[in-house]
Tab-separated table of C-alpha atoms and ligand atoms in Angstrom:
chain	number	residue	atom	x	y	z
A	1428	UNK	CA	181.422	306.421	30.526
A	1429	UNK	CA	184.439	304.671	29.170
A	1430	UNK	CA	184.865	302.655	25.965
A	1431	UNK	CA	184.626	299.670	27.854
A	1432	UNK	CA	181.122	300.688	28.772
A	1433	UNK	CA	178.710	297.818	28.095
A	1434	UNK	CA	181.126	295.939	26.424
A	1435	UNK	CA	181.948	291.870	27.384
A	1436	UNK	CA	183.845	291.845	30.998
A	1437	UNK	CA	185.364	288.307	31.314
A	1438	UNK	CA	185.260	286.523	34.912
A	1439	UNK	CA	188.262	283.499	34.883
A	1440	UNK	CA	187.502	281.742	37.646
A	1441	UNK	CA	183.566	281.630	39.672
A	1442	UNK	CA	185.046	281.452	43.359
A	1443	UNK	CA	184.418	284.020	45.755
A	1444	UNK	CA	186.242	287.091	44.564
A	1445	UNK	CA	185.342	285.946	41.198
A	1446	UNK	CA	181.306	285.801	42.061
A	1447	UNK	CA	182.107	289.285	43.957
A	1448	UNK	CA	183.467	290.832	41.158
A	1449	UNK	CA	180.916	289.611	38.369
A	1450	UNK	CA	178.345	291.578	40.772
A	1451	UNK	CA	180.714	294.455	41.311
A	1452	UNK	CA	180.870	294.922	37.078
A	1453	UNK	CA	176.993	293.754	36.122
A	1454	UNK	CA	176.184	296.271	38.979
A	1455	UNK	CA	177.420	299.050	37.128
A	1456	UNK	CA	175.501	297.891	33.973
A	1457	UNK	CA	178.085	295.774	31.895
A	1458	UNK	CA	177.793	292.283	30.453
A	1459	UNK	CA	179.700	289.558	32.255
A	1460	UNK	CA	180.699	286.030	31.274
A	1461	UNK	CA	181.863	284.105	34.409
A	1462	UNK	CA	184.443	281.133	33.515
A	1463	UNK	CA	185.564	278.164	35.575
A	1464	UNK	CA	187.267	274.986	34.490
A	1465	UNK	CA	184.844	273.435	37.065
A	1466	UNK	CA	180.975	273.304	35.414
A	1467	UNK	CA	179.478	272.487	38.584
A	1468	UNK	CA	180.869	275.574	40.527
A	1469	UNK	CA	179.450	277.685	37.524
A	1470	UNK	CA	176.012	276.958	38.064
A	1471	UNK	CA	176.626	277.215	41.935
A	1472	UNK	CA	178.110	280.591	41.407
A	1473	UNK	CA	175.477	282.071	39.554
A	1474	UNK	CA	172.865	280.428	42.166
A	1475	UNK	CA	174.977	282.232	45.054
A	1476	UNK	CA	175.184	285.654	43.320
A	1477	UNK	CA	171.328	285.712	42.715
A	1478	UNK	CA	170.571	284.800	46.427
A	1479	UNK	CA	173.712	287.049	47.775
A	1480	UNK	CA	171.642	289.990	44.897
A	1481	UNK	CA	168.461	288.996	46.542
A	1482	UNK	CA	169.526	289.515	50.401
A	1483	UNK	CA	171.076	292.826	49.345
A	1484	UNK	CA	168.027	293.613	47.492
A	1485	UNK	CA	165.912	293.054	50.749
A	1486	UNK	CA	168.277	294.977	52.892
A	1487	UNK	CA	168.397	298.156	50.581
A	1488	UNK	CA	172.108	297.471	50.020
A	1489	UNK	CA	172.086	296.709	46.500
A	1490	UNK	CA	174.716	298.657	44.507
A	1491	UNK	CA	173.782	300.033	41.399
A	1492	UNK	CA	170.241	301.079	39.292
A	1493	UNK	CA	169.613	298.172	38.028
A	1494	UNK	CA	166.908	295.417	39.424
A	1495	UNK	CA	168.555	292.303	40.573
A	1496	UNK	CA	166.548	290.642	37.283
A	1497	UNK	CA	168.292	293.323	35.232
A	1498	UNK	CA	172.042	292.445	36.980
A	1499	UNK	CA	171.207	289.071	36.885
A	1500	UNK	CA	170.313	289.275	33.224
A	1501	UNK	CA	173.998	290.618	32.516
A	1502	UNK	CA	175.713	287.651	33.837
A	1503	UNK	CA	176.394	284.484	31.740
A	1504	UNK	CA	178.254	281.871	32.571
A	1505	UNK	CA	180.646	279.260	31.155
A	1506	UNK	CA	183.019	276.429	31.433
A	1507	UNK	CA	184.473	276.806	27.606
A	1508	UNK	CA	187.214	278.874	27.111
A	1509	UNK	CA	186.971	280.397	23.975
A	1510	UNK	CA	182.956	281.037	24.625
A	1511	UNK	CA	183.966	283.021	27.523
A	1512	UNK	CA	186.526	284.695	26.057
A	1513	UNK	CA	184.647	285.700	22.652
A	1514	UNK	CA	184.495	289.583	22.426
A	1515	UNK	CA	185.951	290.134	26.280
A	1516	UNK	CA	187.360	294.024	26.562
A	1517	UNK	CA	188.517	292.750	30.013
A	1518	UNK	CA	189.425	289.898	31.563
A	1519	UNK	CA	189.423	289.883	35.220
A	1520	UNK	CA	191.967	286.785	36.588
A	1521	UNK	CA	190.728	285.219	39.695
A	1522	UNK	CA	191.819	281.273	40.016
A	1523	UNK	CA	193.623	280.086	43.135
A	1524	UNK	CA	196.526	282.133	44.269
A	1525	UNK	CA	199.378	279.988	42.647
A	1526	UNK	CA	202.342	281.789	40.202
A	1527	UNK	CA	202.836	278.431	38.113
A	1528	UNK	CA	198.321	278.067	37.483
A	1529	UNK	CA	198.472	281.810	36.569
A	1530	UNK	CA	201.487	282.037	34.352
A	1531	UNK	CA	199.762	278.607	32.006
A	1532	UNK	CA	196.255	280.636	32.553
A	1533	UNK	CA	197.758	284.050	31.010
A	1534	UNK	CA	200.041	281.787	28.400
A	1535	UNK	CA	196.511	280.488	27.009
A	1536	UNK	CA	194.550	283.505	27.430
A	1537	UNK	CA	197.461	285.200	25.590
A	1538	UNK	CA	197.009	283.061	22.727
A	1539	UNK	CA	193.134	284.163	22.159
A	1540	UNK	CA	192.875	287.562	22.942
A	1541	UNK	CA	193.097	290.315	20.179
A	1542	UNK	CA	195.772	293.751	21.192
A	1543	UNK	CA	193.143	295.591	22.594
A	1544	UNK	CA	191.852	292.995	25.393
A	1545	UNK	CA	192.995	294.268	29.151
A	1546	UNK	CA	194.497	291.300	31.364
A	1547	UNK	CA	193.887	291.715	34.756
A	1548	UNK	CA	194.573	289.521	37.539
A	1549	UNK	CA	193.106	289.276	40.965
A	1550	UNK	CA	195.909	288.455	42.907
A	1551	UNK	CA	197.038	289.366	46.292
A	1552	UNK	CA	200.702	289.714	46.666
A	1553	UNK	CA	202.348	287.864	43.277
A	1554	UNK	CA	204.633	289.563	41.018
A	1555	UNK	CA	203.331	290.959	37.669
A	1556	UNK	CA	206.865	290.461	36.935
A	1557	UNK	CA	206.839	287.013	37.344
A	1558	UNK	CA	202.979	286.482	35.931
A	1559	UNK	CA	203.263	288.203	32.914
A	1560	UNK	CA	206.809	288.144	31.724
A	1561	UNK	CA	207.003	286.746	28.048
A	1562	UNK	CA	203.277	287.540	27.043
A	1563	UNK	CA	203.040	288.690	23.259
A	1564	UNK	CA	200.175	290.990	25.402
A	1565	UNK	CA	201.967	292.048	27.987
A	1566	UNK	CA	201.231	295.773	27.126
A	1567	UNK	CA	197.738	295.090	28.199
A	1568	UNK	CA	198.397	292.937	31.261
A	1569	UNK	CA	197.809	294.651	34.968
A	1570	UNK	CA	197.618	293.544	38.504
A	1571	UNK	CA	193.852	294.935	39.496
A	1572	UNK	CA	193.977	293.550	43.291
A	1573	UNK	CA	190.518	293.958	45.545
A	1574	UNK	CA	189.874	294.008	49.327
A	1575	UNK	CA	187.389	291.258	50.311
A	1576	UNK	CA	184.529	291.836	50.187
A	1577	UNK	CA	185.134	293.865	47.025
A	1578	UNK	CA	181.055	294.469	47.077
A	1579	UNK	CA	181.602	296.380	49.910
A	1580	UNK	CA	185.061	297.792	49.886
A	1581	UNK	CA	186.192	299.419	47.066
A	1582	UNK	CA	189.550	299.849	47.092
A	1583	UNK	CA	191.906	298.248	43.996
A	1584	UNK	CA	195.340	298.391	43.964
A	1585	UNK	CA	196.514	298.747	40.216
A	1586	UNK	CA	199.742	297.660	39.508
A	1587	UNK	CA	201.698	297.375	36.487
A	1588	UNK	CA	204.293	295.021	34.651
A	1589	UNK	CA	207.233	297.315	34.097
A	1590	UNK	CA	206.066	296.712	30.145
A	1591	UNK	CA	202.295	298.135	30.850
A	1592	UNK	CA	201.473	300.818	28.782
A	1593	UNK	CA	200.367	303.958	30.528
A	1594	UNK	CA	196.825	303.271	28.441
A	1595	UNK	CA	195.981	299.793	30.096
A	1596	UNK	CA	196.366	301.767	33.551
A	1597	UNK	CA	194.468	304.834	32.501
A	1598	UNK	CA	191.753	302.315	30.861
A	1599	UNK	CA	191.463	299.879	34.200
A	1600	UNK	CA	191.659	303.247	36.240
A	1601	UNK	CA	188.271	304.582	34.612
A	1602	UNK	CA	186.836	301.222	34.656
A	1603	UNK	CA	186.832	300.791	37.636
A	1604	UNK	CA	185.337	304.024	38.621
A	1605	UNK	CA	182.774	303.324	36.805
A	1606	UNK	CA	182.116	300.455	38.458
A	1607	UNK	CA	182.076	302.314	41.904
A	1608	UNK	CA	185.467	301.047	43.020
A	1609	UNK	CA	187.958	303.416	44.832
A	1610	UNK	CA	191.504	302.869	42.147
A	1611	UNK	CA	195.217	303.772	43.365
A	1612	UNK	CA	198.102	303.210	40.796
A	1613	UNK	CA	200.974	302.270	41.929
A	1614	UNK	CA	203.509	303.452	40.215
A	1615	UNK	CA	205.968	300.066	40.254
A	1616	UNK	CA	205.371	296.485	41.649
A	1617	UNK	CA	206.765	295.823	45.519
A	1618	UNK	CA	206.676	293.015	47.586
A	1619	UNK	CA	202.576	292.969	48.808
A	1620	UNK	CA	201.785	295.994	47.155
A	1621	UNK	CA	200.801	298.972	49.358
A	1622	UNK	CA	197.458	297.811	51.338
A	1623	UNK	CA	199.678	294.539	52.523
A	1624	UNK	CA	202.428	296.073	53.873
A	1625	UNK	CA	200.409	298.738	55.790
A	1626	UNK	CA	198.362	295.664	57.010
A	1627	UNK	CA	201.552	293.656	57.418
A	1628	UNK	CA	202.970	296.306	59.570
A	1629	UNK	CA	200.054	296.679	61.600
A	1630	UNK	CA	199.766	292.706	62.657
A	1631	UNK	CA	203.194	292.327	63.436
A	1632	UNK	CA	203.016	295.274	66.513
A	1633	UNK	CA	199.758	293.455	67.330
A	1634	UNK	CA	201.709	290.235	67.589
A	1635	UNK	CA	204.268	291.937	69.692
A	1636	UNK	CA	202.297	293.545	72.141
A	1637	UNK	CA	200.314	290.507	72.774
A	1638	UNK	CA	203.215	288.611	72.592
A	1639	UNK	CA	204.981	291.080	75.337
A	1640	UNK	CA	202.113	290.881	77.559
A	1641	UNK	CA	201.284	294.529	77.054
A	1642	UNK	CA	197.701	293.886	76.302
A	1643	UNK	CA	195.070	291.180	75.296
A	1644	UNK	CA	194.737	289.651	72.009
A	1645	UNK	CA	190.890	291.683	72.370
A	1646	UNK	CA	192.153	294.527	73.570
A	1647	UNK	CA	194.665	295.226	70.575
A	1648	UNK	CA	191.520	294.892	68.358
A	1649	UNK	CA	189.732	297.395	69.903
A	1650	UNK	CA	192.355	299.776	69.878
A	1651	UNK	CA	192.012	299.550	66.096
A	1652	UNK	CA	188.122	298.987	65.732
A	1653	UNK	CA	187.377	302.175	68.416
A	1654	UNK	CA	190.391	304.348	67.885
A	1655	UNK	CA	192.626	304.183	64.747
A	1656	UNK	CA	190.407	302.515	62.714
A	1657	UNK	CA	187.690	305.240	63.528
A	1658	UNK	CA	189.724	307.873	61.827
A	1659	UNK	CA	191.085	305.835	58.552
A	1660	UNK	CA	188.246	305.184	58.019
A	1661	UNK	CA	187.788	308.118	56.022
A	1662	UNK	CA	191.133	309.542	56.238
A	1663	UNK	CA	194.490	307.776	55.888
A	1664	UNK	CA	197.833	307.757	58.313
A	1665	UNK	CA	199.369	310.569	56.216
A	1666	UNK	CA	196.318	313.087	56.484
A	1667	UNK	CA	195.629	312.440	60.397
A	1668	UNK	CA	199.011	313.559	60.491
A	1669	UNK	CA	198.512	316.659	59.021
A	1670	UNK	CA	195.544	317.046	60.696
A	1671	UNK	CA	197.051	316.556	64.392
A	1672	UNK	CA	199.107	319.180	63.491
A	1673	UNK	CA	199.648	322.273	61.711
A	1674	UNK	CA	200.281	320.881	58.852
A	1675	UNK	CA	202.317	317.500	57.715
A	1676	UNK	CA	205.855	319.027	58.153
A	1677	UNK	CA	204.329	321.014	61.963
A	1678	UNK	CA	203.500	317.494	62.469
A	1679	UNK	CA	206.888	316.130	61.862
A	1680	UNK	CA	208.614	319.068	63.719
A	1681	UNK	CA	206.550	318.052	66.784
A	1682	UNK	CA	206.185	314.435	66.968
A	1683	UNK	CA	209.575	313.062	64.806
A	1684	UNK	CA	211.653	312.135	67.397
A	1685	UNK	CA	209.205	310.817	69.808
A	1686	UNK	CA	208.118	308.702	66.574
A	1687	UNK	CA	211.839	307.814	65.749
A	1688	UNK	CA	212.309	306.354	69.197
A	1689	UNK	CA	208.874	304.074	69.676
A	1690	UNK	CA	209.692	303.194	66.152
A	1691	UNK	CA	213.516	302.334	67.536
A	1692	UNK	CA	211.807	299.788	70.246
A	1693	UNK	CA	209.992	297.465	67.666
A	1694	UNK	CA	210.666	294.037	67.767
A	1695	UNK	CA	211.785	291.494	65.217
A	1696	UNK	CA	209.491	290.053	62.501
A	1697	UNK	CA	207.608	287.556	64.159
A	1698	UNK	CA	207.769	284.062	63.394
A	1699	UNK	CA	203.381	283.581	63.418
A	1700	UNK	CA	203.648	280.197	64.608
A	1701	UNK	CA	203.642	278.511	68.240
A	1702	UNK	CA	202.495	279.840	71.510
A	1703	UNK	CA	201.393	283.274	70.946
A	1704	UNK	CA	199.437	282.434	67.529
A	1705	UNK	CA	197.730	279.630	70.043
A	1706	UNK	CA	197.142	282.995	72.558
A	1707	UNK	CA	195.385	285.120	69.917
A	1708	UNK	CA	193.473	282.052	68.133
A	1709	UNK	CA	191.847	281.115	71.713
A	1710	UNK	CA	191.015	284.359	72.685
A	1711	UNK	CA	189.010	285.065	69.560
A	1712	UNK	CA	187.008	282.149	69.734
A	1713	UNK	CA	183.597	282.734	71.618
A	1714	UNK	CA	183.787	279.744	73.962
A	1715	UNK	CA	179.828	279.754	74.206
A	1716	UNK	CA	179.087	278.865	70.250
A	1717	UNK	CA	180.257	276.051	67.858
A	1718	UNK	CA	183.145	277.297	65.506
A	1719	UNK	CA	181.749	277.049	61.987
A	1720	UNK	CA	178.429	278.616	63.047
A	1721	UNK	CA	180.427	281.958	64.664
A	1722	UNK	CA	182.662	282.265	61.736
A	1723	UNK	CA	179.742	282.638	59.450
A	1724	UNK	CA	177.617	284.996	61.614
A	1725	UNK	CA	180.443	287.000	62.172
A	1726	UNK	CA	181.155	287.231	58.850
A	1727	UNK	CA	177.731	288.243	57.788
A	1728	UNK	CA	177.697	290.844	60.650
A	1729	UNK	CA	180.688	292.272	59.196
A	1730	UNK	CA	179.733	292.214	55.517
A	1731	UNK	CA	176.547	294.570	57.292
A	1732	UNK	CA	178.455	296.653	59.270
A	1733	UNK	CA	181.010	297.906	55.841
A	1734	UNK	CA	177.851	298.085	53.642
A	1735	UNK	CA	176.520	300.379	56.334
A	1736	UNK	CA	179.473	302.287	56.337
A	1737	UNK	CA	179.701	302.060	52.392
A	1738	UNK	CA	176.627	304.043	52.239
A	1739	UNK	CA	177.926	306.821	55.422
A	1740	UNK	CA	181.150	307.133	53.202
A	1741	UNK	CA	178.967	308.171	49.692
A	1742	UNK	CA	176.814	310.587	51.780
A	1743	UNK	CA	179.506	312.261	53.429
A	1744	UNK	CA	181.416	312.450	50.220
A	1745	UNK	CA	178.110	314.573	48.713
A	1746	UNK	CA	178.392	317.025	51.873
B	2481	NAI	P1	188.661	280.536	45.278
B	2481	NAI	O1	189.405	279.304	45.619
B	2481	NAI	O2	187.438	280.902	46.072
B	2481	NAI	O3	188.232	280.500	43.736
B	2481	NAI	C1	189.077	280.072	42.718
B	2481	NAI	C2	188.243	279.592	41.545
B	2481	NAI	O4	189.122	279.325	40.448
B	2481	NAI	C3	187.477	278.299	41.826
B	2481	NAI	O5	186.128	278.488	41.456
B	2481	NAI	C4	188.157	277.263	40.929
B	2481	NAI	O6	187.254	276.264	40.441
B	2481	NAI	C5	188.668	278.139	39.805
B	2481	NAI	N1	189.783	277.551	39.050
B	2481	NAI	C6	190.825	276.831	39.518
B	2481	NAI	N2	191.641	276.481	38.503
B	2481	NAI	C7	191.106	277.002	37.372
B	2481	NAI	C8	191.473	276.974	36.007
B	2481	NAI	N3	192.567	276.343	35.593
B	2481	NAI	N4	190.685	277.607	35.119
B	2481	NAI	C9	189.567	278.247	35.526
B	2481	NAI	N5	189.154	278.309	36.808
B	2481	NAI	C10	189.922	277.685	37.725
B	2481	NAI	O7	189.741	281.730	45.347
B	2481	NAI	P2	189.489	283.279	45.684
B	2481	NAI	O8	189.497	283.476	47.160
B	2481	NAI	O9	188.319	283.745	44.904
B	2481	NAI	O10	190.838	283.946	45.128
B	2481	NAI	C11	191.045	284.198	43.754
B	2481	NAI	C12	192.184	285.184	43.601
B	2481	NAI	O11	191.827	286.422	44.231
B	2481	NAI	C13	193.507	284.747	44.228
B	2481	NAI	O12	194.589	285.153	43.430
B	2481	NAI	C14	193.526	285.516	45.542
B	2481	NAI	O13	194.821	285.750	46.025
B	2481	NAI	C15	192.866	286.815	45.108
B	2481	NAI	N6	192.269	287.559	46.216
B	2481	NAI	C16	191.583	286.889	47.202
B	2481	NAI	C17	191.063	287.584	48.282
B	2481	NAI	C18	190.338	286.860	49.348
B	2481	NAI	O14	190.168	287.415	50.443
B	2481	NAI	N7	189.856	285.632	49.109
B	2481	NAI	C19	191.212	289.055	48.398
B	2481	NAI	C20	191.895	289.671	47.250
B	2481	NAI	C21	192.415	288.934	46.226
């Protein structure tokens, strides 16, 4: 249990990693106040969570001890500023992905939070550099960025202003365990943090090797859904290695320059525009179904699917 246990978490912004997030923290039994300039999307937010709590409820995949009255019970919400932010130990950022909205959004949250408060922000690939520079808090400020669905995949990326102090990480870091999420620290900001790069890296071949004609825009997929993505699922690039082999450096000894010259044939950075991202769009639509409806069902099929595998992970941690 941390300090921050059962203390106020503070949602700033009701969207959906927002709404994911308030059910990720009142899951693992702290008080939430969700925040949105827009009242409206408040009281739709809080409508969406209970139904989203209510479907998980009826599929047995609802994280946490607590009834979905009890969650429910946890989260408040608000469209006044300085109601939301009364008694906050953590303020979770998660308005639209824009440096100039977040840098006036931390300026004013700056101004009402007392030196203990933790700043956190949501977002995907800008620089806590850039976001937080200037802030009389900037001790306390973090970059604390989820995977969607966060409900169902825990990973956060925590990643500091070069003025964090060691405590804010340490303090998110056991937060968010104790929330259930899966924490890595990195230890300075780069360019899309770690999970984007990996992910950038990844596309980019895809785009190439559909692009070269090598294989189908479906058939690069399933090379990741039925082969690589089978094994990171529970272990990452670096361990297969060592697994493969005897050992990382065996690995190394035996595969470097075979690695070093596949590696030598990659192409440029793509430009993902034109006639292959036309290729790869058509070939993922299913012709046979209307586009909105398929997007949404697949969607909902894959929210299942990682829930499902959620729960394999936890019981093959316990073995
Ligand atoms: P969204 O557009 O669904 O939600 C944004 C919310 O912020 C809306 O409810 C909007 O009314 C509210 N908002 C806008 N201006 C505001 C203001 N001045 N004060 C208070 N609330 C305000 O966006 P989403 O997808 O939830 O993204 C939020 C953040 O999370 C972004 O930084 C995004 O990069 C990051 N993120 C998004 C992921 C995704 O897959 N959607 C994954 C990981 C991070």
């Amino acid at each position: 249990m941390t300090d921050l246990q059962k203390e106020n978490i503070m949602i700033f912004g009701s969207g959906l990693i927002g709404r994911s997030w308030a059910m990720v923290f009142a899951s693992g039994g702290f008080r939430v106040k969700l925040y949105d300039i827009v009242k409206e999307q408040v009281t739709a937010a809080l409508e969406d969570i209970r139904k989203q709590m209510e479907d998980l409820k009826k599929s047995g995949m609802l994280r946490g001890t607590l009834s979905v009255n009890e969650q429910m019970s946890l989260i408040s919400g608000s469209s006044d500023l300085k109601t939301a932010l009364e008694d906050a130990v953590f303020i979770q950022e998660c308005v639209p992905e824009s440096l100039e909205l977040k840098q006036k959004i931390f300026s004013e949250i700056d101004l009402h939070v007392n030196d203990t408060t933790i700043i956190s922000s949501s977002t995907s690939c800008l620089s806590p550099t850039k976001m937080f520079n200037g802030l009389k808090h900037v001790k306390n400020c973090i970059v604390a960025h989820p995977v969607n669905p966060p409900y169902y995949v825990p990973l956060v990326e925590l990643v500091p202003h070069p003025e964090t102090d060691v405590a804010t990480v340490e303090k998110t870091y056991t937060l968010m365990k104790n929330i259930g999420q899966s924490p890595v620290k990195l230890m300075k900001e780069t360019d899309g943090f770690v999970l984007n790069r990996l992910q950038y890296a990844v596309i980019s071949e895809a785009w190439r090797l559909v692009e070269d004609e090598v294989i189908s825009p479906r058939d690069v997929d399933i090379v990741m859904s039925e082969g690589l993505g089978m094994r990171y699922a529970f272990l990452g690039p670096l361990e297969t290695a060592h697994l493969n082999a005897e050992g990382f450096k065996s690995y190394c000894e035996r595969y470097g320059e075979g690695i070093k010259r596949v590696l030598g044939t990659f192409g440029p950075v793509p430009e993902f525009s034109g006639k292959v991202a036309e290729k790869i769009d058509e070939a993922l639509w299913d012709q046979q179904n209307d586009k909105n409806g398929q997007l949404e069902a697949r969607r909902e099929w894959r929210n299942t699917c990682l829930s499902h595998l959620a729960k394999l992970k936890n019981e093959m941690k316990k073995n």
